Coordinates of C-alpha atoms in Angstrom, one line a residue:
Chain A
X1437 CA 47.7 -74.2 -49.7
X1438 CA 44.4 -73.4 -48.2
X1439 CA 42.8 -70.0 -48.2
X1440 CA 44.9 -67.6 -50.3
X1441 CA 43.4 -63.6 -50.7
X1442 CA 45.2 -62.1 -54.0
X1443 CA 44.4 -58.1 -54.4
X1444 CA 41.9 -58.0 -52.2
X1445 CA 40.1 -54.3 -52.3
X1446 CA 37.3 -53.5 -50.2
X1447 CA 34.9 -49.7 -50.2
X1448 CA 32.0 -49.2 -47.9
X1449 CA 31.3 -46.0 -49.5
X1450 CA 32.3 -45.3 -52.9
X1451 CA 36.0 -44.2 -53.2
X1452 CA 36.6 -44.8 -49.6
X1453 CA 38.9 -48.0 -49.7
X1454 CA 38.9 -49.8 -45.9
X1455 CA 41.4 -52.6 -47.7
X1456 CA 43.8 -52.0 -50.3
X1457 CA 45.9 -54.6 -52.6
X1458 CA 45.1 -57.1 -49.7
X1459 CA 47.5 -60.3 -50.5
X1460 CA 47.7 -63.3 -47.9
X1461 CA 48.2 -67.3 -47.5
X1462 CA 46.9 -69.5 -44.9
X1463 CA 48.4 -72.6 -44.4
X1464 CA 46.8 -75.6 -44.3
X1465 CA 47.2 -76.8 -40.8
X1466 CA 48.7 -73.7 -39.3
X1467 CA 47.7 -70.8 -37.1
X1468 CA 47.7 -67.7 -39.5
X1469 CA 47.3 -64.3 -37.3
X1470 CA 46.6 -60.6 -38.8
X1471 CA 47.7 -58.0 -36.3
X1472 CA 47.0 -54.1 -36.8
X1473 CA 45.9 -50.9 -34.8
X1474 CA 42.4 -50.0 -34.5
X1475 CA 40.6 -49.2 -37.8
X1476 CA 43.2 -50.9 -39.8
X1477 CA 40.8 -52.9 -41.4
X1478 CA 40.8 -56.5 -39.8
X1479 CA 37.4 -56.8 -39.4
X1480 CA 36.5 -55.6 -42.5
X1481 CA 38.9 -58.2 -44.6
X1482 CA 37.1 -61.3 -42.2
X1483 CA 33.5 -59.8 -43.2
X1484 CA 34.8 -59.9 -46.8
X1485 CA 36.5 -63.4 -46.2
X1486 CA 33.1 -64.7 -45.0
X1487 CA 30.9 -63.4 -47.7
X1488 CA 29.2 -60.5 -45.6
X1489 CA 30.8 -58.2 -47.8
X1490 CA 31.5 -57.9 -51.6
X1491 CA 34.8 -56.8 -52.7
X1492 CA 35.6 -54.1 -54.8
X1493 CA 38.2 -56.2 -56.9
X1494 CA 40.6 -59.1 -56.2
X1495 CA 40.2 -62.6 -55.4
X1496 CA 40.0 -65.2 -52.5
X1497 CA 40.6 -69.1 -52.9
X1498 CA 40.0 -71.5 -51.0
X1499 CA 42.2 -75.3 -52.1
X1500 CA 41.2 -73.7 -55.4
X1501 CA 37.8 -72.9 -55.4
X1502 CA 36.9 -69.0 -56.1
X1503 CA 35.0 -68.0 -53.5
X1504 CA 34.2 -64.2 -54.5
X1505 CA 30.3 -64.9 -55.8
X1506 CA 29.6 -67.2 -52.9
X1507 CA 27.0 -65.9 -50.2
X1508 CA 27.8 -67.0 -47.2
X1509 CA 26.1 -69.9 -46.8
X1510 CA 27.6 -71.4 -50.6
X1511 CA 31.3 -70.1 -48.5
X1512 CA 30.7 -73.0 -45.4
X1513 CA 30.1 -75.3 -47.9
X1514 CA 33.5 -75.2 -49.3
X1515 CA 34.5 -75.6 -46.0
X1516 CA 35.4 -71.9 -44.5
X1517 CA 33.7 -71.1 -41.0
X1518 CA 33.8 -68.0 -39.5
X1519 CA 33.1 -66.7 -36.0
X1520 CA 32.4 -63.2 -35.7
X1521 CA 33.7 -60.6 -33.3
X1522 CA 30.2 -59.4 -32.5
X1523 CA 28.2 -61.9 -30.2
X1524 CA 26.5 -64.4 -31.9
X1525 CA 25.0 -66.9 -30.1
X1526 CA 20.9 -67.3 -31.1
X1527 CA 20.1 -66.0 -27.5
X1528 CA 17.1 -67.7 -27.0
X1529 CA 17.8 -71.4 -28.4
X1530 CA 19.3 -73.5 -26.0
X1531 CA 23.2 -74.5 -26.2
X1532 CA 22.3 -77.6 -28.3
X1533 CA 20.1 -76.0 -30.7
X1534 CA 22.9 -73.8 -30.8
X1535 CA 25.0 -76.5 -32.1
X1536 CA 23.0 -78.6 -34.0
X1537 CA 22.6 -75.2 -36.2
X1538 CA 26.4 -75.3 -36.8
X1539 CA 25.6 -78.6 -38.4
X1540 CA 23.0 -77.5 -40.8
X1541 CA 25.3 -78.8 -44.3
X1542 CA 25.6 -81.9 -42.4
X1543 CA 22.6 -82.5 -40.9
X1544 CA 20.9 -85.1 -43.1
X1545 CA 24.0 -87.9 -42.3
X1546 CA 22.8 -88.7 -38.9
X1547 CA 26.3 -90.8 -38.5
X1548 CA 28.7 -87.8 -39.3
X1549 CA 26.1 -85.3 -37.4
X1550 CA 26.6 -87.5 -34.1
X1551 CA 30.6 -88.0 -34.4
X1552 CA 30.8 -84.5 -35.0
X1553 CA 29.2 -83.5 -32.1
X1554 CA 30.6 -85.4 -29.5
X1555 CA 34.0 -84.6 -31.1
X1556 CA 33.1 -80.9 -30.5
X1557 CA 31.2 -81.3 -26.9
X1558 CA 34.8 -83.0 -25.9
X1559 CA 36.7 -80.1 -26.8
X1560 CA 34.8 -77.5 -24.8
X1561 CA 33.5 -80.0 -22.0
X1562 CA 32.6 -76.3 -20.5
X1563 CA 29.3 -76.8 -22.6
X1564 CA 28.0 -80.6 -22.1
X1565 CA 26.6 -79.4 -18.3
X1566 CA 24.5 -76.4 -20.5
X1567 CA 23.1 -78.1 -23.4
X1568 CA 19.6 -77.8 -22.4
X1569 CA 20.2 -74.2 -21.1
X1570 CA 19.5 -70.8 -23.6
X1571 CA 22.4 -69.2 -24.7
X1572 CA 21.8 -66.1 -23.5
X1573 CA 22.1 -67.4 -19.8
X1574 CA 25.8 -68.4 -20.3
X1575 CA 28.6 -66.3 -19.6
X1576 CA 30.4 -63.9 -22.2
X1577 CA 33.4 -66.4 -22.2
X1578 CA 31.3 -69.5 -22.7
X1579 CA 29.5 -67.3 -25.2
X1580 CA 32.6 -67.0 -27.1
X1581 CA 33.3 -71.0 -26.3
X1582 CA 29.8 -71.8 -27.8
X1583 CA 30.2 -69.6 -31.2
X1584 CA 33.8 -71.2 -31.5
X1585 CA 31.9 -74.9 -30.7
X1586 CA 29.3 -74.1 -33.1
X1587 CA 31.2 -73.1 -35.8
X1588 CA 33.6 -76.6 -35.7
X1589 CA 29.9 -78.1 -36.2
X1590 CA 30.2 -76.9 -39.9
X1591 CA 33.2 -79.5 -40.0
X1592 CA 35.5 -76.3 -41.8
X1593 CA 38.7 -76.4 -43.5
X1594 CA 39.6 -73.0 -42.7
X1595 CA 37.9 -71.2 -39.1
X1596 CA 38.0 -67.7 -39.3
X1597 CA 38.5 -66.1 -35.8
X1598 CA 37.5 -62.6 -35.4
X1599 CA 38.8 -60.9 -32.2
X1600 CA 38.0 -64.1 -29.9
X1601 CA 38.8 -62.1 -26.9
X1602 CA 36.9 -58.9 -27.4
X1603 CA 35.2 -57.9 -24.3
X1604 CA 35.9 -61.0 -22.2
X1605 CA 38.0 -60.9 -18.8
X1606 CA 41.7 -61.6 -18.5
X1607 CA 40.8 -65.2 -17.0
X1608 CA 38.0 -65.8 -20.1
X1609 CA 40.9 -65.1 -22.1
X1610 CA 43.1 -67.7 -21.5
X1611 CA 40.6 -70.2 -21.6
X1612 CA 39.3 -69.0 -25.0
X1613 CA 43.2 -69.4 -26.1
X1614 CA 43.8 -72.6 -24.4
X1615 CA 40.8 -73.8 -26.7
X1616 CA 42.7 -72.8 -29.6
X1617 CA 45.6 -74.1 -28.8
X1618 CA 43.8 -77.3 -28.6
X1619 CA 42.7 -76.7 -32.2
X1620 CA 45.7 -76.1 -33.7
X1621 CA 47.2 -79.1 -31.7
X1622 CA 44.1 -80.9 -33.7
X1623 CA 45.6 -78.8 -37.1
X1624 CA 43.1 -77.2 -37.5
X1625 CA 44.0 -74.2 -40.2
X1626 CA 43.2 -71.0 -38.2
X1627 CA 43.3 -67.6 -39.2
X1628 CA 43.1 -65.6 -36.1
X1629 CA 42.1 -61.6 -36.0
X1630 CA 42.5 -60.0 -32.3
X1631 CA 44.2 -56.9 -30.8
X1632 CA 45.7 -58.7 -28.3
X1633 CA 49.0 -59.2 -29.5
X1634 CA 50.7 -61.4 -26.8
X1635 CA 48.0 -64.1 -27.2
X1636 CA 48.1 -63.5 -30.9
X1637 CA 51.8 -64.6 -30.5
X1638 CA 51.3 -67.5 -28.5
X1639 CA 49.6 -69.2 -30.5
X1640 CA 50.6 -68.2 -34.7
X1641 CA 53.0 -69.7 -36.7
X1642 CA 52.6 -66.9 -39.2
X1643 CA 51.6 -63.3 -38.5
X1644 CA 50.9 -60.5 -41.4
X1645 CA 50.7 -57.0 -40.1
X1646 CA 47.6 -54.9 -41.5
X1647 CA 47.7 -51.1 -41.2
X1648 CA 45.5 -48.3 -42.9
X1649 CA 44.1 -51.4 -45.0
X1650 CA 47.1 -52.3 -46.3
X1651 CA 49.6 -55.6 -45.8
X1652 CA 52.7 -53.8 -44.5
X1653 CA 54.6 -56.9 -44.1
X1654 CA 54.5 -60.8 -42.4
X1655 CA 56.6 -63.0 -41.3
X1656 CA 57.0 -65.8 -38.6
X1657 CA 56.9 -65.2 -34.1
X1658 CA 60.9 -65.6 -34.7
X1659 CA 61.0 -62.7 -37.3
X1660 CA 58.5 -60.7 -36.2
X1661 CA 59.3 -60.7 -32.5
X1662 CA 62.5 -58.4 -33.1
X1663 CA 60.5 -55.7 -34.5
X1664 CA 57.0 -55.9 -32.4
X1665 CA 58.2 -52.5 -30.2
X1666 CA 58.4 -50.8 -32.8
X1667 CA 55.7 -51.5 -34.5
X1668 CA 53.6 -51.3 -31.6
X1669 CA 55.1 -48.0 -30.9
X1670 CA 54.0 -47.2 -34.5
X1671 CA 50.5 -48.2 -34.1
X1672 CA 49.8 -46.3 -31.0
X1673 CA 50.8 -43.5 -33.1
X1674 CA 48.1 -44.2 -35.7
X1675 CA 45.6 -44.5 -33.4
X1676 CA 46.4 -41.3 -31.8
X1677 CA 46.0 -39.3 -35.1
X1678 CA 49.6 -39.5 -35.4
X1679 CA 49.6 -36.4 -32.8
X1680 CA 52.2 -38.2 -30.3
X1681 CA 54.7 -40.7 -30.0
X1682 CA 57.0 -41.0 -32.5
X1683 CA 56.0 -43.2 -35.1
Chain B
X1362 CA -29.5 -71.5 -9.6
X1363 CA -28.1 -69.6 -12.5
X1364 CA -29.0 -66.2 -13.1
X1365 CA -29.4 -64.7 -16.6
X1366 CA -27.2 -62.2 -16.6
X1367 CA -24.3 -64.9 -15.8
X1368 CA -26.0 -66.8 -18.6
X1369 CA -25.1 -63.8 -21.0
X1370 CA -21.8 -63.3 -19.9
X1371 CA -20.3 -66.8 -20.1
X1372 CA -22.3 -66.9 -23.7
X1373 CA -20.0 -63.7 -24.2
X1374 CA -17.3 -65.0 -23.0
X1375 CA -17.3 -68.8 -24.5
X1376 CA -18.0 -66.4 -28.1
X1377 CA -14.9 -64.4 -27.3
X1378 CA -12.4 -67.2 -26.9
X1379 CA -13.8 -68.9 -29.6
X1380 CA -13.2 -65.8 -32.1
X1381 CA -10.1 -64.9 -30.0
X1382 CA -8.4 -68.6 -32.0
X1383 CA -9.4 -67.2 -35.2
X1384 CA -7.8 -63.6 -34.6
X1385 CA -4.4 -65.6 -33.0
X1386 CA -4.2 -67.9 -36.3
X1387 CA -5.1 -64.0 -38.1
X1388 CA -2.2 -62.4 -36.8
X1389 CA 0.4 -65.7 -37.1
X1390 CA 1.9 -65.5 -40.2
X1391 CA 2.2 -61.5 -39.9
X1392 CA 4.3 -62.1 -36.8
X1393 CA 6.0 -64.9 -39.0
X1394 CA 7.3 -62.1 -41.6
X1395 CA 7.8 -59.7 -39.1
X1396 CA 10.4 -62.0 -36.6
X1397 CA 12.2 -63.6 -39.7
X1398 CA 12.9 -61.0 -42.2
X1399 CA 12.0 -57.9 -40.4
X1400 CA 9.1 -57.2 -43.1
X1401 CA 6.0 -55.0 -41.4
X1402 CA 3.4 -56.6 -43.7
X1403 CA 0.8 -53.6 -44.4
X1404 CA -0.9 -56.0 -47.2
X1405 CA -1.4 -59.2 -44.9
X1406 CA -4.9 -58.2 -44.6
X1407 CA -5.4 -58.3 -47.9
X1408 CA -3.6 -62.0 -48.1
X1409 CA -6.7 -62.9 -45.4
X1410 CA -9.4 -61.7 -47.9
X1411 CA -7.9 -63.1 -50.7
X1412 CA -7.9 -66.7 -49.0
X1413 CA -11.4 -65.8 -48.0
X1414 CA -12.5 -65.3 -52.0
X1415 CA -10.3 -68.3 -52.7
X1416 CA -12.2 -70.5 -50.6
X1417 CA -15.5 -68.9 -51.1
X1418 CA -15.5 -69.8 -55.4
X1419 CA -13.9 -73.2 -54.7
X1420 CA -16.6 -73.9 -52.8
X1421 CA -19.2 -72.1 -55.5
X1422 CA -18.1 -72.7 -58.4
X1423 CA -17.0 -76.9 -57.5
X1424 CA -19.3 -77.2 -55.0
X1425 CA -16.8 -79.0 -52.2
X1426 CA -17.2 -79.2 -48.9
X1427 CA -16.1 -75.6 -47.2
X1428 CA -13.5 -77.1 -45.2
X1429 CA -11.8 -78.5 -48.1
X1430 CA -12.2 -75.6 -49.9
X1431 CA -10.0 -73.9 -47.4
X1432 CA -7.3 -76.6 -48.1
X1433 CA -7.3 -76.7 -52.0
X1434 CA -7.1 -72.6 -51.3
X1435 CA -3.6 -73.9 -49.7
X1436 CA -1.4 -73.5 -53.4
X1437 CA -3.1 -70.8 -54.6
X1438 CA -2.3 -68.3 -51.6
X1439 CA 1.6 -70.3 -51.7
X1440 CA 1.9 -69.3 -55.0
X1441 CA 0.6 -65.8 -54.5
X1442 CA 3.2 -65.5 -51.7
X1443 CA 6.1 -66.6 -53.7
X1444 CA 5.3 -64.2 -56.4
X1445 CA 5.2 -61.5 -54.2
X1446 CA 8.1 -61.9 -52.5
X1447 CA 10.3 -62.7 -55.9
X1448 CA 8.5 -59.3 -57.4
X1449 CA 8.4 -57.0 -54.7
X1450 CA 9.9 -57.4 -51.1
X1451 CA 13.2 -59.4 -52.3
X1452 CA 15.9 -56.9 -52.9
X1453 CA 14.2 -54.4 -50.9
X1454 CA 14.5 -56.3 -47.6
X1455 CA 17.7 -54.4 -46.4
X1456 CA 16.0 -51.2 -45.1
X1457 CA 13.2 -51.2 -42.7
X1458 CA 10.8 -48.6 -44.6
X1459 CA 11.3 -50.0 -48.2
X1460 CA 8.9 -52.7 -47.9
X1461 CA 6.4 -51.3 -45.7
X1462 CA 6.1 -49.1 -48.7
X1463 CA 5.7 -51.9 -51.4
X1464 CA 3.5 -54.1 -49.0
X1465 CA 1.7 -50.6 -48.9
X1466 CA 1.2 -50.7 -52.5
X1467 CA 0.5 -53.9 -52.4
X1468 CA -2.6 -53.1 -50.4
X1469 CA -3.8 -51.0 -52.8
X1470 CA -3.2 -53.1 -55.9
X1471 CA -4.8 -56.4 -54.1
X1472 CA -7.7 -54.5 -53.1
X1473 CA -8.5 -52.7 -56.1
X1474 CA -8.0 -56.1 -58.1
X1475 CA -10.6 -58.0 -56.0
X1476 CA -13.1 -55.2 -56.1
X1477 CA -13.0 -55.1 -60.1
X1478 CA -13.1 -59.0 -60.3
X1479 CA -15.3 -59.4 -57.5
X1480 CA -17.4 -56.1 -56.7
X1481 CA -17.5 -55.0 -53.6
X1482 CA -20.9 -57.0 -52.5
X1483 CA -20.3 -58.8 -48.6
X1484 CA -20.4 -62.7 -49.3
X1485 CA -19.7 -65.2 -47.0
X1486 CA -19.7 -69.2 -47.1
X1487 CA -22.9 -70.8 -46.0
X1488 CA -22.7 -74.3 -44.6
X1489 CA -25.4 -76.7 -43.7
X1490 CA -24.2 -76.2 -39.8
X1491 CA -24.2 -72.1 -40.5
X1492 CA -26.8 -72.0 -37.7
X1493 CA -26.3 -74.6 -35.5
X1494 CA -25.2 -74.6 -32.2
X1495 CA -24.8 -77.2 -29.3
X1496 CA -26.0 -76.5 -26.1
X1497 CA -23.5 -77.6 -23.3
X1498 CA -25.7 -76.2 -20.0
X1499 CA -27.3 -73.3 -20.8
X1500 CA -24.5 -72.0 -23.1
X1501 CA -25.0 -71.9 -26.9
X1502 CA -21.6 -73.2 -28.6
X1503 CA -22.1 -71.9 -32.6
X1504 CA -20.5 -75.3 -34.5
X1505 CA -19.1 -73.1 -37.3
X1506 CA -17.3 -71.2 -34.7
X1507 CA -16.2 -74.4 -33.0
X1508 CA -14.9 -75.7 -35.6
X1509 CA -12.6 -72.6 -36.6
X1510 CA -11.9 -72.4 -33.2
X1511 CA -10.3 -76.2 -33.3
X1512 CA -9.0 -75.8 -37.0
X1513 CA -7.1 -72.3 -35.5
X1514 CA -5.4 -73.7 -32.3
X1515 CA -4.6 -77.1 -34.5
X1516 CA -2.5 -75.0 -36.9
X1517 CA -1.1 -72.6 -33.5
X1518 CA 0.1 -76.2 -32.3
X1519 CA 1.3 -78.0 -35.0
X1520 CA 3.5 -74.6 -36.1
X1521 CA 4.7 -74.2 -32.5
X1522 CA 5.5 -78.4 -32.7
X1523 CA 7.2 -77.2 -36.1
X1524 CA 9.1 -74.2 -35.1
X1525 CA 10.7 -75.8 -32.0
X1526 CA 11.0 -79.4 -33.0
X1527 CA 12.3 -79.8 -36.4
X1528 CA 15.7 -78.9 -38.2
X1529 CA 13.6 -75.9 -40.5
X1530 CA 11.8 -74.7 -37.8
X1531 CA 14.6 -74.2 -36.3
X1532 CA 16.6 -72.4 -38.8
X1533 CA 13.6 -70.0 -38.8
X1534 CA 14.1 -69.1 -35.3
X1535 CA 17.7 -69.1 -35.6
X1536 CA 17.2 -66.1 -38.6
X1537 CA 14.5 -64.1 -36.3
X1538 CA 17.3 -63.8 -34.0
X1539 CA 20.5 -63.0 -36.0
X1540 CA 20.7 -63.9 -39.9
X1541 CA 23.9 -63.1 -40.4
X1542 CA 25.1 -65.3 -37.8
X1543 CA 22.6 -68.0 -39.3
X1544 CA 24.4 -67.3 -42.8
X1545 CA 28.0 -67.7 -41.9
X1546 CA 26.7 -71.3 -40.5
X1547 CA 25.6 -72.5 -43.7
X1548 CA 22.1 -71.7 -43.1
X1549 CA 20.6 -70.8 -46.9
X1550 CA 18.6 -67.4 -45.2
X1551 CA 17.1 -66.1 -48.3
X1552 CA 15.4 -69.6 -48.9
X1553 CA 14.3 -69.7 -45.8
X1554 CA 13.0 -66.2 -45.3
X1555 CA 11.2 -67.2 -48.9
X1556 CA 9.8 -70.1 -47.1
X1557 CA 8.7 -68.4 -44.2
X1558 CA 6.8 -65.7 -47.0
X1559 CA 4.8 -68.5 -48.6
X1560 CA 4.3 -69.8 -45.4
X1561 CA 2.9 -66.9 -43.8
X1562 CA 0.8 -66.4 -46.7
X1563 CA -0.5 -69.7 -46.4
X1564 CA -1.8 -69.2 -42.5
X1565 CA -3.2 -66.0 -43.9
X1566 CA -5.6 -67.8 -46.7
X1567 CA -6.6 -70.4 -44.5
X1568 CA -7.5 -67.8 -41.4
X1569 CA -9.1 -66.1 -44.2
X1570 CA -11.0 -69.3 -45.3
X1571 CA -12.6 -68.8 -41.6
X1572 CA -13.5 -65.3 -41.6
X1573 CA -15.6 -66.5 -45.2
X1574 CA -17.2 -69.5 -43.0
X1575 CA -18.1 -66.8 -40.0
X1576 CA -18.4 -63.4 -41.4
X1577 CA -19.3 -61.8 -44.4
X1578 CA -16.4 -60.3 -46.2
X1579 CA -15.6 -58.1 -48.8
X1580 CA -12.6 -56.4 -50.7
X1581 CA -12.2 -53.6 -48.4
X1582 CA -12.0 -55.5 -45.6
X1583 CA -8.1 -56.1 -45.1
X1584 CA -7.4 -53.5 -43.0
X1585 CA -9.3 -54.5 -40.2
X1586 CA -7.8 -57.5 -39.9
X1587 CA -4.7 -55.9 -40.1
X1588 CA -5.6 -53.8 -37.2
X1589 CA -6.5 -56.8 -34.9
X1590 CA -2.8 -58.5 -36.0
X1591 CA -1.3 -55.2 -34.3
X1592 CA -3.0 -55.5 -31.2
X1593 CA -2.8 -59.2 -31.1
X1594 CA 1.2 -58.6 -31.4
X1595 CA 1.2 -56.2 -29.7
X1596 CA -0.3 -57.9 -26.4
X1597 CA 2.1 -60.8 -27.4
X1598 CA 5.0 -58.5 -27.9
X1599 CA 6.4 -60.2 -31.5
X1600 CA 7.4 -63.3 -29.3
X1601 CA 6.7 -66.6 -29.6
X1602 CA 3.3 -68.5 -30.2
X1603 CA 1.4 -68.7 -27.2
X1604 CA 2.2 -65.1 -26.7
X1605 CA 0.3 -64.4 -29.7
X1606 CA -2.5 -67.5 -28.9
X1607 CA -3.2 -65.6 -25.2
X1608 CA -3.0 -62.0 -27.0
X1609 CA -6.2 -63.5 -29.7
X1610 CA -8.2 -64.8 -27.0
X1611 CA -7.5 -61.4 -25.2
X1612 CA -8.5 -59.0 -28.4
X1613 CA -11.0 -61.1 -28.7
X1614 CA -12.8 -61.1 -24.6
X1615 CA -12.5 -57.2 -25.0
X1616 CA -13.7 -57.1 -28.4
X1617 CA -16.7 -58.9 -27.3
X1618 CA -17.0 -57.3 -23.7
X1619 CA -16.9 -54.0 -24.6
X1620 CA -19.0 -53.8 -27.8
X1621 CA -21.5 -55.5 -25.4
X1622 CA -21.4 -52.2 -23.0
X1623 CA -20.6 -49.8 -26.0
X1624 CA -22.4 -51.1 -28.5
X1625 CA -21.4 -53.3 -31.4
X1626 CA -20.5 -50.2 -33.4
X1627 CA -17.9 -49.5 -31.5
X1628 CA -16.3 -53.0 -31.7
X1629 CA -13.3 -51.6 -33.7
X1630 CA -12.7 -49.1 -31.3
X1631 CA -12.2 -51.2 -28.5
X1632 CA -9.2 -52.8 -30.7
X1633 CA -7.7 -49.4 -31.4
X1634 CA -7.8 -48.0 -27.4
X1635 CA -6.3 -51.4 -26.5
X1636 CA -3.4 -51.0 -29.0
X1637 CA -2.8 -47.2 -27.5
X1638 CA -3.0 -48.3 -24.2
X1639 CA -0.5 -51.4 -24.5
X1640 CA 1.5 -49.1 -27.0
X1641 CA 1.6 -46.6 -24.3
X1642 CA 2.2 -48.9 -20.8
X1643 CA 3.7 -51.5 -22.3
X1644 CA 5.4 -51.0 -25.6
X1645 CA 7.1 -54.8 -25.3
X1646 CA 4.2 -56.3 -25.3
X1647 CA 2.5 -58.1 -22.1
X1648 CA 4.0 -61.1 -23.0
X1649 CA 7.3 -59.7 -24.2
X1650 CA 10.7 -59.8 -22.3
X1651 CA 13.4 -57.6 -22.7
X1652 CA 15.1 -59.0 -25.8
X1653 CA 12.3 -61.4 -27.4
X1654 CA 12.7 -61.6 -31.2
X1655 CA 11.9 -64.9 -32.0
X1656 CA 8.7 -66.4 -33.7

């Protein structure tokens, strides 16, 4: 077992619950993926996860260690890395600043520091041409390559993934996916937040389905495949105020 | 042949860069605070006085050289800085306003202390080079200023060495650009911003150990300092150190320029109609790009 979430319930504003009874398992090793419609609260339970917000009540674990009163610096570590859907890249360091931030808890063992970044550069080759270059001149997809890249530097147990293909092109996409593909080849325990559902697919063992902040049910690609119509059906529903469709 | 008139500008002008270091290492550790915890430091004139007095009855009272008054001022104007941020701006750093109001208040306390411990007579540090001056052609170079000049763009380099060379520095950059993404990396961003406080504090006390070696000071005297940190960041555009290095000497050559044609009287309003103007034509800063934030 490595991250486990037990009752998890999360207000911005008083009374107004974004996450309700939230319960979930990540596997060590696997790809773990939370699907849901717009505003169903995904981004709110990987904020939470990562320590930029407090819950309201409930736990989270991770290989045993209560995380709850952890900022999140005390969170990476215990080993739990997050890249957030926002961008993040510190724009005007260059791409090896970049990454020698990532290994901030590390950086006093100059041994481990070195292995760990050449290990990362030769995952996202992409980057070794634009280590002396700012961030901010990259791309949006090596953007999203370099936050990923960085956040390996922090040598996690558990990388949380926040919508990795949120505002990048179709082609961007792939290649962001391809990347995590390669991590999970690497097993690498994952859990992966994103509204695109067939990449979602492609790459999770296990999927939980989040909607109006609640855990409305999980299962593997095999069992969840048979239903995915009608769940997407049910979605576009929600989003539309539940005005069309038939949910 | 060199005429006189060319003789008084380039004494202007070698007087204006030298007091244009001085205002740059001023206005450094309020642009510090600003870039790494968003904190608009109405009190960091006071932090300059208060390193001023520091220095001045080190020097008084144990009778040590000036300059290393200004460096055993070093811990006292750390610890100062750490107790204000532990008392007043930490937990108030989420909103914008909140701590412009307590570093207002903390104006007003600072001030008022040093005037009932100290009075409100000017002093100032007198060394035994106070009036001494080297002649390089027919230009006078003050050795007091000289020397502030050197100390100032010493600190300027060895910060700038700091900030971009080592792990901290940094770290500091990193949380002047995005601290949340600096958190969820490990980086511990409340020690740091701490850090960056005393630090800030610390430039402040030694610039102010300056001001006490080149001008006579007194409690009230803050927020003019303050002032000239506004239009030195302004000109520099909260960006990075030689921004704020060329936006000194610049405060500093109209400063001197124009209270020569106006009238030394009017020295202060030079500062203010350059801080409208830039404010006005270029709100970024002259030095400032579209989307510099760092330190």
């Amino acid at each position: 077992m490595s991250l486990q979430v037990r009752n998890l319930t999360v207000e911005y504003h008083r009374d107004i619950e974004i996450l309700r009874n939230v319960s979930l398992n990540v596997e060590k090793g696997l790809v773990t993926a939370l699907i849901g419609p717009n505003g169903a609260g995904k981004s709110t339970l990987m904020k939470t996860l990562s320590g930029l917000l407090k819950p309201k009540h409930g736990d989270i674990y991770l290989d045993g260690v209560r995380l709850n009163d952890l900022p999140p610096d005390e969170r990476v570590k215990h080993g739990l890395a997050v890249v957030l859907q926002r961008r993040s890249v510190f724009p005007q360091l260059t791409v090896r600043e970049n990454l020698q931030l990532g290994g901030w808890r590390i950086r006093r063992d100059q041994r481990l520091f070195e292995d760990t970044f050449s290990e990362v550069i030769n995952l996202f080759p992409d980057l070794k041409p634009r280590l002396d270059d700012k961030a901010s001149s990259l791309s949006g997809g090596q953007q999203r390559m370099l936050e990923i890249a960085r956040s390996l530097m922090t040598r996690p147990k558990v990388l949380l993934l926040d919508e990795p293909s949120a505002g990048l092109s179709p082609l961007m996409v792939k290649l962001v996916y391809r990347h995590i593909k390669e991590l999970k080849d690497l097993s690498i325990t994952i859990f992966l937040v994103d509204q695109n559902i067939q990449q979602c697919f492609s790459v999770a063992d296990y999927l939980y389905v989040l909607e109006l902040g609640e855990v409305k049910g999980g299962g593997s690609k095999m069992e969840l495949s048979a239903s995915l119509s009608d769940l997407i059906r049910g979605w576009l529903y929600l989003e539309q105020g539940g005005k069309v469709g038939g949910g | 042949m060199i005429f006189p008139l060319e003789v008084l500008f380039g004494q202007l002008l070698v007087g204006a860069i030298l007091l244009g270091g001085l205002y740059s290492l001023v206005t450094i550790g309020l642009a510090l605070i600003f870039g790494v915890m968003r904190i608009l430091n109405i009190a960091h004139g006071e932090f300059i006085i208060f390193g001023a007095y520091t220095a001045y009855w080190i020097t008084s009272l144990m009778g040590v050289d000036p300059l290393l008054a200004i460096v055993l001022a070093i811990p006292v104007s750390a610890f100062l800085g750490y107790i204000v941020n532990r008392l007043l701006i930490r937990g108030v750093t989420k909103s914008f306003d909140a701590p412009i109001v307590s570093s207002f208040g903390l104006l007003l306390i600072m001030q008022a202390s040093m005037l009932i411990a100290w009075t409100g007579d000017p002093r100032s540090i007198v060394t035994p080079f106070t009036a001494e001056s080297i002649h390089v052609g027919p230009v006078l170079l003050p050795i007091i200023r000289l020397i502030a000049f050197a100390v100032s763009i010493t600190i300027l380099t060895l910060l700038y060495i700091f900030l971009s060379k080592t792990y901290l520095g940094r770290a500091i950059r990193a949380i002047s650009q995005d601290s949340e993404s600096a958190a969820t990396l490990g980086i511990p961003v409340q020690k740091i911003q701490t850090f960056t406080f005393v630090l800030s504090t610390v430039l402040a006390g030694i610039s102010g150990g300056l001001v006490a070696l080149l001008l006579s000071f007194q409690p009230t005297f803050g927020p003019e300092f303050l002032l000239k940190s506004f239009v030195v960041l302004a000109l520099a555009g909260v960006g990075n150190i030689p921004g704020v290095i060329a936006g000194g000497l610049i405060l500093g050559i109209g400063e001197s320029y124009g209270s020569f044609f106006l009238g030394s009287g009017l020295r202060n309003v030079v500062a203010y109609a350059m801080l409208i103007i830039l404010l006005l034509a270029r709100p970024r800063g002259l030095f400032g790009g579209r989307a510099v934030r760092e330190v």
